[in-house]
Amino acid sequence: MSGLNVPEVVNPMRAQFDSGRTRSYTWRVEALKQAKKMVTERSDQLAAALASDLGKTTEEATITEMSVVLHEIDEALANLKEWMKPVQRPSPGVAMPCYSEVRQEPRGVVLVISPFNYPVSLALGPMVSAITGGNVCVIKPSELCPSVSSCIKRIVGEYFPGGGTISVVEGGIPENTALMAQPWDLVFFTGSGRVGKIIARAAADTLTPVVLELGGKSPVVVDKDLPDLTTMANRIAWGKTINAGQTCVAPDYMVCHKDQVENVSKAIVSRLDFMFGKDPSQSDFSRIVSTQHAQRLYDMIVEAEKGGAQVLCGGSAKCDPTNKYIAPTVIAKAPKGSRVLTEVR
């Protein structure tokens, strides 16, 4: 069981929201600027935490994490005044004379449960949206990224002291369970479909509205009349290997015209060699979030190999799951029903 006292966290935040303080344009702008200052001034700390948890280089961390959050902040600051304006709507004739408009109202106290794959941008990005909407926000970072979780809690406490408007709760399943046992004005969850179902069931008990951003399968379809081979292979290889493939919309499997299978396969293997060299373990290729997740992926590759799959590069022999390393792997003729084809992220 968790020792977390959720009302102790939420009640002061609800009091802040009920006071009307967060509804104003002025507060939202000040909070967004403070968030931008936090991400900008503590980017080195965030990058170090990402390197510790996921093996991300500073360049990758900047591009896929901090820059994403800063872009969202700039977008909100540029458009906030317009977004807050009421939108006039026509009124039904039977209600005349009347005047109708749509007003964008804050939800209230929002819970953000973020995943492990992009633990900065998918924690602070939804926080930016919550602030933009005039809400107060509790962030629950992924327990699989302890360095990032600790860093986010520390810097949020520094730039938003007191926990009245933005608060961070650390922990694992017991803390998530305790949080979801309470009513919220909105829960924003990013993660797997399996956990998303658990979140949705728990939210239903308190009639809490939820936004579920879940994983899935992302196929690439290559027709006979393919575009420039090198350009296409570059894009597919980059999209699959960024963050060691831990992206919900990363290319998952390819359906290729039979006349192009050989050309496309050779091109992708060539681009992977170009990007990471003959031994990607010695390159800046990122790592899987945990040994358990790495072992699961390793087992999937072994299953495909035993089922007769053709390994074009990488493969189980090149992986080291105990050190969270899964080599960039290209498999042809994977057996139907094998987990590399069917498992949903």
mmCIF file of C-alpha atoms in Angstrom:
data_model
loop_
_atom_site.group_PDB
_atom_site.id
_atom_site.type_symbol
_atom_site.label_atom_id
_atom_site.label_comp_id
_atom_site.label_asym_id
_atom_site.label_seq_id
_atom_site.Cartn_x
_atom_site.Cartn_y
_atom_site.Cartn_z
ATOM 1 C CA MET A 1 0.000 0.000 0.000
ATOM 2 C CA SER A 2 1.042 3.571 -0.592
ATOM 3 C CA GLY A 3 1.612 6.043 2.209
ATOM 4 C CA LEU A 4 0.622 8.839 -0.154
ATOM 5 C CA ASN A 5 -2.046 11.153 1.242
ATOM 6 C CA VAL A 6 -3.691 12.350 -1.956
ATOM 7 C CA PRO A 7 -6.099 14.870 -0.359
ATOM 8 C CA GLU A 8 -3.104 16.465 1.346
ATOM 9 C CA VAL A 9 -1.664 17.128 -2.106
ATOM 10 C CA VAL A 10 -4.895 18.015 -3.893
ATOM 11 C CA ASN A 11 -6.852 20.098 -1.367
ATOM 12 C CA PRO A 12 -4.483 23.116 -1.371
ATOM 13 C CA MET A 13 -4.436 22.987 -5.174
ATOM 14 C CA ARG A 14 -8.201 22.909 -5.396
ATOM 15 C CA ALA A 15 -8.329 25.902 -3.055
ATOM 16 C CA GLN A 16 -6.009 27.753 -5.430
ATOM 17 C CA PHE A 17 -8.182 26.890 -8.412
ATOM 18 C CA ASP A 18 -11.418 27.754 -6.616
ATOM 19 C CA SER A 19 -9.969 31.171 -5.747
ATOM 20 C CA GLY A 20 -10.050 32.000 -9.472
ATOM 21 C CA ARG A 21 -6.356 32.860 -9.556
ATOM 22 C CA THR A 22 -5.437 30.490 -12.394
ATOM 23 C CA ARG A 23 -8.255 31.598 -14.677
ATOM 24 C CA SER A 24 -6.736 34.956 -15.557
ATOM 25 C CA TYR A 25 -4.730 35.640 -18.685
ATOM 26 C CA THR A 26 -2.027 37.242 -16.544
ATOM 27 C CA TRP A 27 -1.500 34.156 -14.370
ATOM 28 C CA ARG A 28 -1.364 31.825 -17.335
ATOM 29 C CA VAL A 29 1.237 33.937 -19.122
ATOM 30 C CA GLU A 30 3.362 34.243 -15.978
ATOM 31 C CA ALA A 31 3.159 30.489 -15.348
ATOM 32 C CA LEU A 32 4.044 29.660 -18.955
ATOM 33 C CA LYS A 33 7.045 32.007 -18.835
ATOM 34 C CA GLN A 34 8.120 30.411 -15.555
ATOM 35 C CA ALA A 35 7.848 26.955 -17.149
ATOM 36 C CA LYS A 36 9.963 28.143 -20.075
ATOM 37 C CA LYS A 37 12.539 29.533 -17.674
ATOM 38 C CA MET A 38 12.582 26.221 -15.791
ATOM 39 C CA VAL A 39 13.156 24.072 -18.889
ATOM 40 C CA THR A 40 15.732 26.466 -20.331
ATOM 41 C CA GLU A 41 17.763 26.962 -17.161
ATOM 42 C CA ARG A 42 17.610 23.318 -16.059
ATOM 43 C CA SER A 43 18.059 21.681 -19.472
ATOM 44 C CA ASP A 44 21.497 20.371 -18.484
ATOM 45 C CA GLN A 45 20.030 18.636 -15.439
ATOM 46 C CA LEU A 46 17.208 17.158 -17.509
ATOM 47 C CA ALA A 47 19.668 15.962 -20.168
ATOM 48 C CA ALA A 48 21.852 14.310 -17.527
ATOM 49 C CA ALA A 49 18.823 12.539 -16.075
ATOM 50 C CA LEU A 50 17.774 11.326 -19.526
ATOM 51 C CA ALA A 51 21.291 10.029 -20.167
ATOM 52 C CA SER A 52 21.162 8.131 -16.881
ATOM 53 C CA ASP A 53 17.757 6.529 -17.474
ATOM 54 C CA LEU A 54 17.669 6.026 -21.246
ATOM 55 C CA GLY A 55 21.210 6.575 -22.502
ATOM 56 C CA LYS A 56 20.138 9.581 -24.545
ATOM 57 C CA THR A 57 22.788 11.927 -25.865
ATOM 58 C CA THR A 58 22.413 15.613 -25.088
ATOM 59 C CA GLU A 59 21.546 16.247 -28.735
ATOM 60 C CA GLU A 60 18.794 13.622 -28.781
ATOM 61 C CA ALA A 61 17.459 14.782 -25.414
ATOM 62 C CA THR A 62 17.310 18.365 -26.646
ATOM 63 C CA ILE A 63 15.577 17.517 -29.929
ATOM 64 C CA THR A 64 13.065 14.970 -28.657
ATOM 65 C CA GLU A 65 12.367 16.301 -25.171
ATOM 66 C CA MET A 66 13.217 19.849 -24.113
ATOM 67 C CA SER A 67 12.732 21.497 -27.516
ATOM 68 C CA VAL A 68 9.298 19.899 -27.803
ATOM 69 C CA VAL A 69 8.222 21.421 -24.483
ATOM 70 C CA LEU A 70 9.669 24.831 -25.329
ATOM 71 C CA HIS A 71 7.856 24.813 -28.680
ATOM 72 C CA GLU A 72 4.557 24.080 -26.930
ATOM 73 C CA ILE A 73 5.162 26.951 -24.517
ATOM 74 C CA ASP A 74 5.962 29.377 -27.343
ATOM 75 C CA GLU A 75 2.866 28.228 -29.252
ATOM 76 C CA ALA A 76 0.694 28.796 -26.188
ATOM 77 C CA LEU A 77 2.138 32.228 -25.476
ATOM 78 C CA ALA A 78 1.624 33.291 -29.086
ATOM 79 C CA ASN A 79 -2.014 32.158 -29.219
ATOM 80 C CA LEU A 80 -3.313 32.263 -25.644
ATOM 81 C CA LYS A 81 -5.183 35.551 -25.902
ATOM 82 C CA GLU A 82 -7.019 34.372 -29.012
ATOM 83 C CA TRP A 83 -7.761 30.945 -27.519
ATOM 84 C CA MET A 84 -9.326 32.540 -24.446
ATOM 85 C CA LYS A 85 -11.777 34.670 -26.412
ATOM 86 C CA PRO A 86 -15.402 33.515 -26.437
ATOM 87 C CA VAL A 87 -16.557 32.270 -29.846
ATOM 88 C CA GLN A 88 -19.929 33.543 -31.017
ATOM 89 C CA ARG A 89 -22.427 30.936 -32.183
ATOM 90 C CA PRO A 90 -25.834 31.333 -33.854
ATOM 91 C CA SER A 91 -28.856 30.928 -31.613
ATOM 92 C CA PRO A 92 -31.900 28.768 -32.406
ATOM 93 C CA GLY A 93 -34.918 30.737 -33.550
ATOM 94 C CA VAL A 94 -37.178 29.437 -30.776
ATOM 95 C CA ALA A 95 -34.811 30.982 -28.234
ATOM 96 C CA MET A 96 -34.870 34.476 -29.713
ATOM 97 C CA PRO A 97 -34.037 37.025 -28.629
ATOM 98 C CA CYS A 98 -30.824 35.611 -27.170
ATOM 99 C CA TYR A 99 -27.064 35.718 -27.586
ATOM 100 C CA SER A 100 -24.970 32.527 -27.693
ATOM 101 C CA GLU A 101 -21.245 31.977 -27.328
ATOM 102 C CA VAL A 102 -18.805 29.182 -26.481
ATOM 103 C CA ARG A 103 -16.405 29.878 -23.631
ATOM 104 C CA GLN A 104 -13.297 27.826 -22.980
ATOM 105 C CA GLU A 105 -13.536 26.989 -19.276
ATOM 106 C CA PRO A 106 -10.749 25.398 -17.178
ATOM 107 C CA ARG A 107 -11.306 21.845 -15.960
ATOM 108 C CA GLY A 108 -9.861 22.364 -12.480
ATOM 109 C CA VAL A 109 -7.395 19.939 -10.865
ATOM 110 C CA VAL A 110 -5.706 17.853 -13.560
ATOM 111 C CA LEU A 111 -3.628 14.693 -13.130
ATOM 112 C CA VAL A 112 -0.914 13.918 -15.700
ATOM 113 C CA ILE A 113 0.456 10.355 -15.653
ATOM 114 C CA SER A 114 3.474 10.263 -17.933
ATOM 115 C CA PRO A 115 5.296 7.308 -19.563
ATOM 116 C CA PHE A 116 8.926 6.202 -19.610
ATOM 117 C CA ASN A 117 9.761 6.640 -23.285
ATOM 118 C CA TYR A 118 9.700 10.458 -23.387
ATOM 119 C CA PRO A 119 9.620 11.166 -19.665
ATOM 120 C CA VAL A 120 10.306 14.916 -19.932
ATOM 121 C CA SER A 121 8.200 16.011 -22.898
ATOM 122 C CA LEU A 122 5.247 13.779 -21.982
ATOM 123 C CA ALA A 123 5.228 15.050 -18.407
ATOM 124 C CA LEU A 124 5.921 18.740 -18.929
ATOM 125 C CA GLY A 125 4.099 19.019 -22.265
ATOM 126 C CA PRO A 126 0.689 18.148 -20.783
ATOM 127 C CA MET A 127 1.558 20.419 -17.845
ATOM 128 C CA VAL A 128 1.943 23.268 -20.338
ATOM 129 C CA SER A 129 -1.491 22.471 -21.760
ATOM 130 C CA ALA A 130 -2.975 22.393 -18.257
ATOM 131 C CA ILE A 131 -1.513 25.809 -17.470
ATOM 132 C CA THR A 132 -2.694 27.191 -20.809
ATOM 133 C CA GLY A 133 -6.218 26.061 -19.974
ATOM 134 C CA GLY A 134 -6.116 27.762 -16.562
ATOM 135 C CA ASN A 135 -5.862 24.558 -14.522
ATOM 136 C CA VAL A 136 -3.733 23.380 -11.644
ATOM 137 C CA CYS A 137 -1.764 20.214 -12.324
ATOM 138 C CA VAL A 138 -0.366 17.180 -10.516
ATOM 139 C CA ILE A 139 2.381 15.379 -12.450
ATOM 140 C CA LYS A 140 3.089 11.693 -11.842
ATOM 141 C CA PRO A 141 6.358 10.841 -13.669
ATOM 142 C CA SER A 142 7.199 7.283 -14.663
ATOM 143 C CA GLU A 143 8.873 5.252 -11.925
ATOM 144 C CA LEU A 144 10.903 3.490 -14.642
ATOM 145 C CA CYS A 145 12.929 6.700 -15.092
ATOM 146 C CA PRO A 146 13.947 7.483 -11.501
ATOM 147 C CA SER A 147 16.556 10.086 -12.419
ATOM 148 C CA VAL A 148 14.127 12.048 -14.581
ATOM 149 C CA SER A 149 11.352 11.688 -11.999
ATOM 150 C CA SER A 150 13.588 13.042 -9.257
ATOM 151 C CA CYS A 151 14.804 15.886 -11.482
ATOM 152 C CA ILE A 152 11.278 16.946 -12.455
ATOM 153 C CA LYS A 153 10.149 16.937 -8.833
ATOM 154 C CA ARG A 154 13.158 19.003 -7.804
ATOM 155 C CA ILE A 155 12.950 21.667 -10.514
ATOM 156 C CA VAL A 156 9.152 22.002 -10.342
ATOM 157 C CA GLY A 157 9.496 22.567 -6.601
ATOM 158 C CA GLU A 158 12.119 25.204 -7.317
ATOM 159 C CA TYR A 159 10.230 27.134 -10.010
ATOM 160 C CA PHE A 160 6.689 26.539 -8.730
ATOM 161 C CA PRO A 161 7.248 26.495 -4.963
ATOM 162 C CA GLY A 162 4.576 25.553 -2.481
ATOM 163 C CA GLY A 163 2.796 23.030 -4.718
ATOM 164 C CA GLY A 164 -0.302 25.206 -4.928
ATOM 165 C CA THR A 165 -0.565 25.200 -8.710
ATOM 166 C CA ILE A 166 1.920 22.594 -9.979
ATOM 167 C CA SER A 167 2.863 19.554 -7.918
ATOM 168 C CA VAL A 168 4.815 16.334 -8.537
ATOM 169 C CA VAL A 169 4.101 12.940 -6.985
ATOM 170 C CA GLU A 170 6.734 10.225 -7.347
ATOM 171 C CA GLY A 171 6.272 6.487 -6.991
ATOM 172 C CA GLY A 172 5.055 3.360 -8.727
ATOM 173 C CA ILE A 173 1.916 1.258 -8.887
ATOM 174 C CA PRO A 174 0.815 1.904 -5.257
ATOM 175 C CA GLU A 175 1.006 5.658 -5.800
ATOM 176 C CA ASN A 176 -0.820 5.425 -9.133
ATOM 177 C CA THR A 177 -3.515 3.346 -7.454
ATOM 178 C CA ALA A 178 -3.884 5.882 -4.644
ATOM 179 C CA LEU A 179 -4.073 8.764 -7.106
ATOM 180 C CA MET A 180 -6.691 7.065 -9.274
ATOM 181 C CA ALA A 181 -8.867 6.267 -6.252
ATOM 182 C CA GLN A 182 -9.561 9.997 -5.952
ATOM 183 C CA PRO A 183 -11.834 12.097 -8.178
ATOM 184 C CA TRP A 184 -10.138 14.472 -10.611
ATOM 185 C CA ASP A 185 -11.407 17.043 -13.029
ATOM 186 C CA LEU A 186 -9.349 15.391 -15.794
ATOM 187 C CA VAL A 187 -6.750 12.629 -16.050
ATOM 188 C CA PHE A 188 -4.280 12.725 -18.945
ATOM 189 C CA PHE A 189 -2.536 9.362 -19.364
ATOM 190 C CA THR A 190 0.114 8.349 -21.872
ATOM 191 C CA GLY A 191 1.182 4.708 -22.034
ATOM 192 C CA SER A 192 0.204 1.216 -23.104
ATOM 193 C CA GLY A 193 -3.271 0.024 -23.922
ATOM 194 C CA ARG A 194 -3.064 -2.499 -21.084
ATOM 195 C CA VAL A 195 -2.443 0.149 -18.439
ATOM 196 C CA GLY A 196 -4.831 2.532 -20.187
ATOM 197 C CA LYS A 197 -7.663 0.088 -19.515
ATOM 198 C CA ILE A 198 -6.754 0.049 -15.813
ATOM 199 C CA ILE A 199 -6.750 3.846 -15.731
ATOM 200 C CA ALA A 200 -10.096 4.027 -17.522
ATOM 201 C CA ARG A 201 -11.729 1.538 -15.133
ATOM 202 C CA ALA A 202 -10.479 3.421 -12.097
ATOM 203 C CA ALA A 203 -11.592 6.755 -13.554
ATOM 204 C CA ALA A 204 -15.054 5.355 -14.219
ATOM 205 C CA ASP A 205 -15.530 4.687 -10.499
ATOM 206 C CA THR A 206 -15.205 8.420 -9.771
ATOM 207 C CA LEU A 207 -16.735 9.627 -13.056
ATOM 208 C CA THR A 208 -13.436 11.304 -13.911
ATOM 209 C CA PRO A 209 -13.008 12.251 -17.599
ATOM 210 C CA VAL A 210 -9.829 10.859 -19.148
ATOM 211 C CA VAL A 211 -7.616 11.488 -22.142
ATOM 212 C CA LEU A 212 -5.781 8.286 -23.144
ATOM 213 C CA GLU A 213 -2.827 8.573 -25.521
ATOM 214 C CA LEU A 214 -1.949 4.927 -26.113
ATOM 215 C CA GLY A 215 0.509 2.839 -28.101
ATOM 216 C CA GLY A 216 -0.311 0.646 -31.084
ATOM 217 C CA LYS A 217 1.064 -0.803 -34.310
ATOM 218 C CA SER A 218 2.620 1.505 -36.909
ATOM 219 C CA PRO A 219 3.206 -0.241 -40.234
ATOM 220 C CA VAL A 220 5.163 1.162 -43.173
ATOM 221 C CA VAL A 221 3.725 0.352 -46.602
ATOM 222 C CA VAL A 222 6.153 0.392 -49.544
ATOM 223 C CA ASP A 223 4.589 0.189 -53.002
ATOM 224 C CA LYS A 224 6.250 -0.922 -56.221
ATOM 225 C CA ASP A 225 6.745 2.681 -57.322
ATOM 226 C CA LEU A 226 8.818 3.723 -54.354
ATOM 227 C CA PRO A 227 10.384 7.185 -53.864
ATOM 228 C CA ASP A 228 14.108 7.857 -53.717
ATOM 229 C CA LEU A 229 15.497 4.741 -52.021
ATOM 230 C CA THR A 230 18.167 6.417 -49.894
ATOM 231 C CA THR A 231 15.828 9.153 -48.660
ATOM 232 C CA MET A 232 13.131 6.632 -47.782
ATOM 233 C CA ALA A 233 15.560 4.295 -46.020
ATOM 234 C CA ASN A 234 17.053 7.195 -44.064
ATOM 235 C CA ARG A 235 13.640 8.281 -42.802
ATOM 236 C CA ILE A 236 12.521 4.773 -41.862
ATOM 237 C CA ALA A 237 15.807 3.928 -40.121
ATOM 238 C CA TRP A 238 15.837 7.214 -38.192
ATOM 239 C CA GLY A 239 12.190 6.952 -37.208
ATOM 240 C CA LYS A 240 12.675 3.422 -35.930
ATOM 241 C CA THR A 241 15.919 3.911 -34.027
ATOM 242 C CA ILE A 242 15.388 7.291 -32.368
ATOM 243 C CA ASN A 243 15.150 6.631 -28.627
ATOM 244 C CA ALA A 244 16.097 2.977 -29.352
ATOM 245 C CA GLY A 245 12.701 2.447 -30.963
ATOM 246 C CA GLN A 246 10.784 3.425 -27.819
ATOM 247 C CA THR A 247 8.326 5.676 -29.652
ATOM 248 C CA CYS A 248 4.627 4.905 -29.980
ATOM 249 C CA VAL A 249 4.569 5.904 -33.651
ATOM 250 C CA ALA A 250 7.938 4.404 -34.610
ATOM 251 C CA PRO A 251 7.811 2.260 -37.779
ATOM 252 C CA ASP A 252 6.841 -1.126 -36.408
ATOM 253 C CA TYR A 253 6.842 -3.457 -39.402
ATOM 254 C CA MET A 254 6.999 -3.103 -43.167
ATOM 255 C CA VAL A 255 4.659 -4.352 -45.858
ATOM 256 C CA CYS A 256 6.680 -4.167 -49.053
ATOM 257 C CA HIS A 257 5.901 -4.940 -52.699
ATOM 258 C CA LYS A 258 7.560 -8.227 -53.596
ATOM 259 C CA ASP A 259 9.595 -6.601 -56.393
ATOM 260 C CA GLN A 260 11.174 -4.156 -53.947
ATOM 261 C CA VAL A 261 11.838 -6.332 -50.878
ATOM 262 C CA GLU A 262 15.510 -6.936 -51.653
ATOM 263 C CA ASN A 263 16.280 -3.329 -52.597
ATOM 264 C CA VAL A 264 14.490 -1.872 -49.576
ATOM 265 C CA SER A 265 16.069 -4.367 -47.161
ATOM 266 C CA LYS A 266 19.576 -3.651 -48.396
ATOM 267 C CA ALA A 267 18.986 0.105 -48.268
ATOM 268 C CA ILE A 268 17.748 0.069 -44.659
ATOM 269 C CA VAL A 269 20.603 -2.154 -43.473
ATOM 270 C CA SER A 270 23.048 0.155 -45.281
ATOM 271 C CA ARG A 271 21.619 3.259 -43.601
ATOM 272 C CA LEU A 272 21.758 1.608 -40.166
ATOM 273 C CA ASP A 273 25.436 0.807 -40.769
ATOM 274 C CA PHE A 274 25.991 4.404 -41.818
ATOM 275 C CA MET A 275 24.200 5.788 -38.749
ATOM 276 C CA PHE A 276 25.646 3.526 -36.054
ATOM 277 C CA GLY A 277 28.605 1.660 -37.554
ATOM 278 C CA LYS A 278 29.261 -2.067 -37.507
ATOM 279 C CA ASP A 279 28.969 -2.172 -33.717
ATOM 280 C CA PRO A 280 26.089 0.089 -32.639
ATOM 281 C CA SER A 281 26.727 -0.760 -28.981
ATOM 282 C CA GLN A 282 29.769 1.515 -29.191
ATOM 283 C CA SER A 283 27.836 4.355 -30.812
ATOM 284 C CA ASP A 284 25.436 6.903 -29.317
ATOM 285 C CA PHE A 285 22.501 4.514 -29.795
ATOM 286 C CA SER A 286 20.129 4.858 -26.835
ATOM 287 C CA ARG A 287 19.298 2.124 -24.342
ATOM 288 C CA ILE A 288 16.056 0.396 -23.355
ATOM 289 C CA VAL A 289 14.498 1.790 -20.181
ATOM 290 C CA SER A 290 14.997 -1.338 -18.019
ATOM 291 C CA THR A 291 16.548 -4.789 -18.099
ATOM 292 C CA GLN A 292 13.063 -6.310 -17.901
ATOM 293 C CA HIS A 293 11.916 -4.456 -20.994
ATOM 294 C CA ALA A 294 15.168 -5.317 -22.790
ATOM 295 C CA GLN A 295 14.751 -9.009 -21.918
ATOM 296 C CA ARG A 296 11.199 -8.966 -23.290
ATOM 297 C CA LEU A 297 12.425 -7.556 -26.605
ATOM 298 C CA TYR A 298 15.324 -10.022 -26.680
ATOM 299 C CA ASP A 299 12.903 -12.917 -26.161
ATOM 300 C CA MET A 300 10.750 -11.663 -29.030
ATOM 301 C CA ILE A 301 13.750 -11.668 -31.368
ATOM 302 C CA VAL A 302 14.763 -15.173 -30.235
ATOM 303 C CA GLU A 303 11.209 -16.412 -30.808
ATOM 304 C CA ALA A 304 11.245 -15.062 -34.369
ATOM 305 C CA GLU A 305 14.674 -16.547 -35.050
ATOM 306 C CA LYS A 306 13.589 -19.983 -33.823
ATOM 307 C CA GLY A 307 10.499 -19.705 -36.006
ATOM 308 C CA GLY A 308 12.638 -19.363 -39.127
ATOM 309 C CA ALA A 309 12.892 -15.582 -39.490
ATOM 310 C CA GLN A 310 15.761 -14.234 -41.564
ATOM 311 C CA VAL A 311 17.954 -11.791 -39.618
ATOM 312 C CA LEU A 312 19.388 -9.180 -41.992
ATOM 313 C CA CYS A 313 21.233 -7.258 -39.282
ATOM 314 C CA GLY A 314 21.425 -7.239 -35.517
ATOM 315 C CA GLY A 315 19.649 -10.196 -33.990
ATOM 316 C CA SER A 316 19.763 -11.785 -30.566
ATOM 317 C CA ALA A 317 23.496 -12.558 -30.810
ATOM 318 C CA LYS A 318 24.236 -8.820 -30.949
ATOM 319 C CA CYS A 319 22.006 -7.898 -27.979
ATOM 320 C CA ASP A 320 22.929 -7.508 -24.306
ATOM 321 C CA PRO A 321 19.688 -7.270 -22.332
ATOM 322 C CA THR A 322 21.492 -7.261 -18.970
ATOM 323 C CA ASN A 323 22.931 -3.881 -19.992
ATOM 324 C CA LYS A 324 19.650 -2.696 -21.544
ATOM 325 C CA TYR A 325 21.072 -2.929 -25.081
ATOM 326 C CA ILE A 326 18.990 -4.235 -27.970
ATOM 327 C CA ALA A 327 20.852 -3.955 -31.256
ATOM 328 C CA PRO A 328 19.134 -2.343 -34.263
ATOM 329 C CA THR A 329 17.615 -5.421 -35.855
ATOM 330 C CA VAL A 330 16.031 -6.026 -39.251
ATOM 331 C CA ILE A 331 14.070 -9.271 -39.656
ATOM 332 C CA ALA A 332 12.575 -10.687 -42.845
ATOM 333 C CA LYS A 333 10.002 -13.451 -43.127
ATOM 334 C CA ALA A 334 8.933 -13.239 -39.494
ATOM 335 C CA PRO A 335 6.561 -16.111 -38.640
ATOM 336 C CA LYS A 336 2.877 -15.209 -38.656
ATOM 337 C CA GLY A 337 1.653 -14.846 -35.093
ATOM 338 C CA SER A 338 5.114 -14.100 -33.706
ATOM 339 C CA ARG A 339 5.273 -11.339 -31.128
ATOM 340 C CA VAL A 340 7.486 -9.128 -33.301
ATOM 341 C CA LEU A 341 4.456 -8.850 -35.589
ATOM 342 C CA THR A 342 1.576 -8.909 -33.153
ATOM 343 C CA GLU A 343 2.592 -7.345 -29.842
ATOM 344 C CA VAL A 344 1.088 -3.903 -29.313
ATOM 345 C CA ARG A 345 3.226 -1.281 -27.599
#
